[in-house]
Amino acid sequence: MPIYGDGYRNLNSHFHFHFQFRLNNFFRFIVHGQIKIMGSEVEVVEEIAFPKQIVGTTTKPLSLLGHGITDIEIHFLQIKLTAIGVYLEPAIVEHLQQWKGKPAKDLEEDDDFFDAIVSAPVEKVIRVVVIKEIKGSQYGVQLESAVRDRLAADDKYEEEEEAQLEKIVEFFQSIYLKTHSVLNFHFHFPPAARTPVAQIEFSSEGKEDAKMKVENGNVVEMIKKWYLGGSRGVSQATISSLANNLAIELSK
């Protein structure tokens, strides 16, 4: 049996404490709002634990089917900004049968596949955990700009969409996204609703939770496309992960 000495044991203990703190912190955040964890299995993304299953507005479980990060490169240095987890109802595969048996690489390069994920009438949660702190106003402007550009490209940017985006920008101006802050983008169909709505939930250590509802269907669609939009998605690592996991589900 190898002997590593006290240095190794101390390092291992430090890592275990550090990871357990992150894990406990994450679980504390995830029970806020309408989202609750289910089981104890997790996927670790950049030392941030994402439960394999959560429960949204109904008793149906949502499965972690994609994860990744957003990042930028400055002078050849990678700066990681956020970790992302994408939770979908398992019933999503019923709306993707056209791609059954296709390899993950083909799915990853097929924007129609990701459009089908976006439009499928199933509950979705996109969970964003901050790695590199940023002002909420900066994040809000990034989101507003990305959504507005997509709306304009599809000729869907009217007064109603502009008013909804102004409310989103105002919401983010009131918060600060320090490291380990959590944003949940929760998409679902209320009873008798023709279009999905979104709820944005914010949680951060030592801060009061905040949330807002997004009811404009076109804006809701483009927020989903910002994260799930195939080749135009903000995180290609997340897109690749979704393609890999859904290829497995569609092969069953």
Short mmCIF file of C-alpha atoms in Angstrom, two decimals:
data_model
loop_
_atom_site.label_atom_id
_atom_site.label_comp_id
_atom_site.label_asym_id
_atom_site.label_seq_id
_atom_site.Cartn_x
_atom_site.Cartn_y
_atom_site.Cartn_z
CA MET A 1 0.00 0.00 0.00
CA PRO A 2 1.54 3.35 -1.02
CA ILE A 3 2.33 5.82 1.74
CA TYR A 4 1.77 9.46 0.84
CA GLY A 5 2.39 11.13 4.22
CA ASP A 6 0.70 13.96 6.04
CA GLY A 7 1.09 16.40 3.15
CA TYR A 8 -1.05 14.26 0.89
CA ARG A 9 -3.64 13.67 3.62
CA ASN A 10 -3.86 17.39 4.34
CA LEU A 11 -4.24 18.18 0.65
CA ASN A 12 -6.90 15.51 0.27
CA SER A 13 -8.76 16.79 3.34
CA HIS A 14 -8.60 20.34 2.00
CA PHE A 15 -9.99 19.25 -1.37
CA HIS A 16 -12.78 17.26 0.28
CA PHE A 17 -13.74 20.24 2.46
CA HIS A 18 -13.55 22.64 -0.48
CA PHE A 19 -15.66 20.40 -2.71
CA GLN A 20 -18.19 19.64 0.05
CA PHE A 21 -18.58 23.37 0.72
CA ARG A 22 -19.29 23.99 -2.96
CA LEU A 23 -21.71 21.04 -3.00
CA ASN A 24 -23.60 22.16 0.10
CA ASN A 25 -23.68 25.74 -1.14
CA PHE A 26 -25.10 24.61 -4.46
CA PHE A 27 -27.79 22.46 -2.86
CA ARG A 28 -28.77 25.39 -0.65
CA PHE A 29 -29.25 27.55 -3.72
CA ILE A 30 -31.14 25.02 -5.78
CA VAL A 31 -34.03 24.60 -3.35
CA HIS A 32 -34.87 28.29 -3.66
CA GLY A 33 -37.88 29.16 -5.83
CA GLN A 34 -39.77 26.36 -7.53
CA ILE A 35 -36.80 24.08 -8.20
CA LYS A 36 -35.86 21.23 -5.87
CA ILE A 37 -33.14 18.58 -6.11
CA MET A 38 -33.93 14.92 -6.60
CA GLY A 39 -31.48 12.28 -5.38
CA SER A 40 -27.81 12.79 -4.54
CA GLU A 41 -25.97 12.09 -7.82
CA VAL A 42 -24.17 15.10 -9.26
CA GLU A 43 -22.17 16.18 -12.30
CA VAL A 44 -19.22 18.43 -11.45
CA VAL A 45 -18.48 21.27 -13.87
CA GLU A 46 -15.46 23.43 -12.96
CA GLU A 47 -15.77 22.33 -9.30
CA ILE A 48 -19.49 23.25 -9.29
CA ALA A 49 -21.91 20.42 -8.57
CA PHE A 50 -25.05 20.06 -10.69
CA PRO A 51 -27.59 17.46 -9.43
CA LYS A 52 -28.41 14.83 -12.05
CA GLN A 53 -32.15 15.40 -11.48
CA ILE A 54 -34.35 18.22 -10.21
CA VAL A 55 -38.09 18.83 -9.91
CA GLY A 56 -39.70 21.90 -11.44
CA THR A 57 -43.30 23.11 -11.31
CA THR A 58 -44.73 19.59 -11.44
CA THR A 59 -43.70 16.31 -9.86
CA LYS A 60 -42.04 15.28 -13.12
CA PRO A 61 -38.25 14.95 -12.84
CA LEU A 62 -36.03 17.01 -15.10
CA SER A 63 -32.74 15.39 -16.11
CA LEU A 64 -29.37 17.07 -16.56
CA LEU A 65 -28.85 16.47 -20.28
CA GLY A 66 -26.27 19.13 -21.02
CA HIS A 67 -23.56 21.07 -19.24
CA GLY A 68 -20.65 23.32 -20.10
CA ILE A 69 -19.15 26.75 -19.55
CA THR A 70 -18.99 30.18 -21.10
CA ASP A 71 -15.55 31.71 -21.45
CA ILE A 72 -13.46 34.28 -23.28
CA GLU A 73 -9.82 34.30 -24.35
CA ILE A 74 -7.65 37.34 -23.69
CA HIS A 75 -4.02 37.27 -24.85
CA PHE A 76 -4.16 33.45 -25.10
CA LEU A 77 -5.49 33.21 -21.54
CA GLN A 78 -8.83 31.44 -21.04
CA ILE A 79 -11.12 33.21 -18.57
CA LYS A 80 -14.06 31.08 -17.45
CA LEU A 81 -17.21 33.09 -16.86
CA THR A 82 -20.07 30.73 -15.94
CA ALA A 83 -20.92 27.06 -15.58
CA ILE A 84 -24.16 25.88 -17.18
CA GLY A 85 -26.52 22.98 -16.57
CA VAL A 86 -29.45 22.22 -18.90
CA TYR A 87 -32.35 20.26 -17.42
CA LEU A 88 -35.08 18.78 -19.63
CA GLU A 89 -38.06 16.51 -19.17
CA PRO A 90 -37.15 12.99 -20.39
CA ALA A 91 -40.19 13.32 -22.69
CA ILE A 92 -38.06 15.63 -24.85
CA VAL A 93 -37.02 12.55 -26.86
CA GLU A 94 -40.61 12.11 -28.06
CA HIS A 95 -40.23 15.38 -29.95
CA LEU A 96 -36.86 14.43 -31.47
CA GLN A 97 -37.67 11.10 -33.12
CA GLN A 98 -36.70 12.50 -36.51
CA TRP A 99 -33.08 12.29 -35.31
CA LYS A 100 -33.27 8.83 -33.76
CA GLY A 101 -30.08 6.85 -34.38
CA LYS A 102 -28.06 9.84 -35.58
CA PRO A 103 -24.49 10.15 -34.21
CA ALA A 104 -23.74 12.92 -31.74
CA LYS A 105 -21.47 14.75 -34.19
CA ASP A 106 -24.29 15.06 -36.72
CA LEU A 107 -26.67 16.34 -34.05
CA GLU A 108 -24.15 18.90 -32.83
CA GLU A 109 -23.91 20.42 -36.32
CA ASP A 110 -27.68 20.39 -37.03
CA ASP A 111 -29.34 23.66 -36.00
CA ASP A 112 -32.77 22.22 -36.84
CA PHE A 113 -32.21 19.68 -34.07
CA PHE A 114 -31.64 22.44 -31.51
CA ASP A 115 -34.60 24.44 -32.84
CA ALA A 116 -36.70 21.36 -32.11
CA ILE A 117 -35.34 21.26 -28.54
CA VAL A 118 -36.19 24.94 -28.07
CA SER A 119 -39.74 24.60 -29.41
CA ALA A 120 -40.61 21.25 -27.77
CA PRO A 121 -43.51 21.77 -25.30
CA VAL A 122 -41.67 20.34 -22.29
CA GLU A 123 -40.40 21.97 -19.12
CA LYS A 124 -36.82 23.23 -19.25
CA VAL A 125 -34.43 24.76 -16.74
CA ILE A 126 -31.14 26.41 -17.70
CA ARG A 127 -29.04 26.86 -14.58
CA VAL A 128 -26.15 29.34 -14.70
CA VAL A 129 -23.58 29.51 -11.89
CA VAL A 130 -21.17 32.44 -11.89
CA ILE A 131 -17.43 31.67 -11.96
CA LYS A 132 -16.08 35.15 -12.78
CA GLU A 133 -18.03 37.85 -10.97
CA ILE A 134 -19.75 40.49 -13.07
CA LYS A 135 -22.18 43.34 -12.52
CA GLY A 136 -25.76 42.30 -13.09
CA SER A 137 -26.17 45.29 -15.41
CA GLN A 138 -23.36 43.98 -17.64
CA TYR A 139 -24.94 40.53 -17.87
CA GLY A 140 -28.34 42.09 -18.52
CA VAL A 141 -27.00 44.14 -21.42
CA GLN A 142 -25.37 41.02 -22.93
CA LEU A 143 -28.64 39.10 -22.67
CA GLU A 144 -30.71 42.00 -24.01
CA SER A 145 -28.37 42.51 -26.97
CA ALA A 146 -28.29 38.81 -27.91
CA VAL A 147 -32.07 38.47 -27.69
CA ARG A 148 -32.74 41.73 -29.56
CA ASP A 149 -30.42 40.73 -32.42
CA ARG A 150 -32.17 37.37 -32.78
CA LEU A 151 -35.60 39.00 -32.71
CA ALA A 152 -34.58 41.57 -35.32
CA ALA A 153 -33.13 38.86 -37.58
CA ASP A 154 -36.48 37.02 -37.49
CA ASP A 155 -38.49 40.25 -37.89
CA LYS A 156 -40.09 39.79 -34.46
CA TYR A 157 -38.83 42.91 -32.70
CA GLU A 158 -41.88 45.07 -31.96
CA GLU A 159 -42.94 47.40 -29.14
CA GLU A 160 -44.05 44.50 -26.93
CA GLU A 161 -40.66 42.79 -27.22
CA GLU A 162 -38.82 46.06 -26.58
CA ALA A 163 -40.87 46.68 -23.43
CA GLN A 164 -40.20 43.16 -22.15
CA LEU A 165 -36.45 43.51 -22.73
CA GLU A 166 -36.43 46.83 -20.85
CA LYS A 167 -37.92 45.03 -17.83
CA ILE A 168 -35.22 42.35 -18.04
CA VAL A 169 -32.45 44.96 -18.15
CA GLU A 170 -34.03 46.72 -15.16
CA PHE A 171 -34.15 43.43 -13.23
CA PHE A 172 -30.45 42.76 -13.74
CA GLN A 173 -29.49 46.32 -12.78
CA SER A 174 -30.67 45.55 -9.25
CA ILE A 175 -28.37 42.54 -8.65
CA TYR A 176 -24.65 41.77 -8.50
CA LEU A 177 -23.41 38.44 -9.83
CA LYS A 178 -20.55 37.57 -7.52
CA THR A 179 -18.80 34.19 -7.75
CA HIS A 180 -21.16 31.26 -7.01
CA SER A 181 -24.26 33.37 -7.64
CA VAL A 182 -26.96 31.34 -9.36
CA LEU A 183 -29.42 32.19 -12.13
CA ASN A 184 -32.23 29.81 -13.04
CA PHE A 185 -34.00 30.32 -16.35
CA HIS A 186 -37.14 28.24 -15.90
CA PHE A 187 -39.30 27.64 -18.99
CA HIS A 188 -42.73 26.03 -18.79
CA PHE A 189 -46.27 26.13 -20.17
CA PRO A 190 -48.85 27.36 -17.65
CA PRO A 191 -52.29 25.70 -17.84
CA ALA A 192 -54.21 26.80 -20.96
CA ALA A 193 -51.26 28.90 -22.18
CA ARG A 194 -50.49 28.96 -25.90
CA THR A 195 -46.89 30.02 -25.49
CA PRO A 196 -44.27 29.22 -22.83
CA VAL A 197 -43.35 31.66 -20.10
CA ALA A 198 -40.02 32.01 -18.35
CA GLN A 199 -39.10 32.82 -14.79
CA ILE A 200 -35.65 34.16 -14.01
CA GLU A 201 -34.55 33.42 -10.45
CA PHE A 202 -31.46 34.86 -8.76
CA SER A 203 -29.76 33.51 -5.61
CA SER A 204 -26.51 34.63 -3.99
CA GLU A 205 -24.80 34.12 -0.64
CA GLY A 206 -25.95 36.76 1.83
CA LYS A 207 -28.35 38.40 -0.62
CA GLU A 208 -32.12 38.35 -0.86
CA ASP A 209 -33.47 36.14 -3.65
CA ALA A 210 -34.98 37.93 -6.64
CA LYS A 211 -37.11 36.74 -9.53
CA MET A 212 -39.08 38.02 -12.49
CA LYS A 213 -41.49 36.54 -15.00
CA VAL A 214 -41.02 36.84 -18.77
CA GLU A 215 -44.36 36.46 -20.56
CA ASN A 216 -43.59 37.64 -24.09
CA GLY A 217 -43.38 34.43 -26.13
CA ASN A 218 -40.90 35.78 -28.67
CA VAL A 219 -38.51 36.96 -25.97
CA VAL A 220 -38.83 33.64 -24.12
CA GLU A 221 -37.96 31.79 -27.34
CA MET A 222 -34.85 33.86 -27.97
CA ILE A 223 -33.57 33.51 -24.39
CA LYS A 224 -33.74 29.75 -24.91
CA LYS A 225 -31.93 30.09 -28.23
CA TRP A 226 -29.15 32.11 -26.59
CA TYR A 227 -28.23 29.03 -24.58
CA LEU A 228 -29.64 26.21 -26.74
CA GLY A 229 -29.31 27.66 -30.22
CA GLY A 230 -26.92 25.20 -31.82
CA SER A 231 -24.12 26.90 -33.76
CA ARG A 232 -25.28 30.31 -32.45
CA GLY A 233 -25.50 29.22 -28.81
CA VAL A 234 -23.41 31.11 -26.28
CA SER A 235 -21.66 27.93 -25.05
CA GLN A 236 -20.49 25.40 -27.62
CA ALA A 237 -19.36 23.11 -24.81
CA THR A 238 -22.98 22.93 -23.64
CA ILE A 239 -24.24 22.34 -27.18
CA SER A 240 -21.77 19.47 -27.63
CA SER A 241 -22.78 17.95 -24.29
CA LEU A 242 -26.48 18.14 -25.20
CA ALA A 243 -25.82 16.46 -28.54
CA ASN A 244 -23.84 13.64 -26.90
CA ASN A 245 -26.39 12.93 -24.18
CA LEU A 246 -29.43 13.19 -26.43
CA ALA A 247 -27.80 10.92 -29.01
CA ILE A 248 -27.54 8.31 -26.24
CA GLU A 249 -31.18 8.83 -25.22
CA LEU A 250 -32.35 8.60 -28.84
CA SER A 251 -30.46 5.34 -29.37
CA LYS A 252 -32.45 3.52 -26.67
#
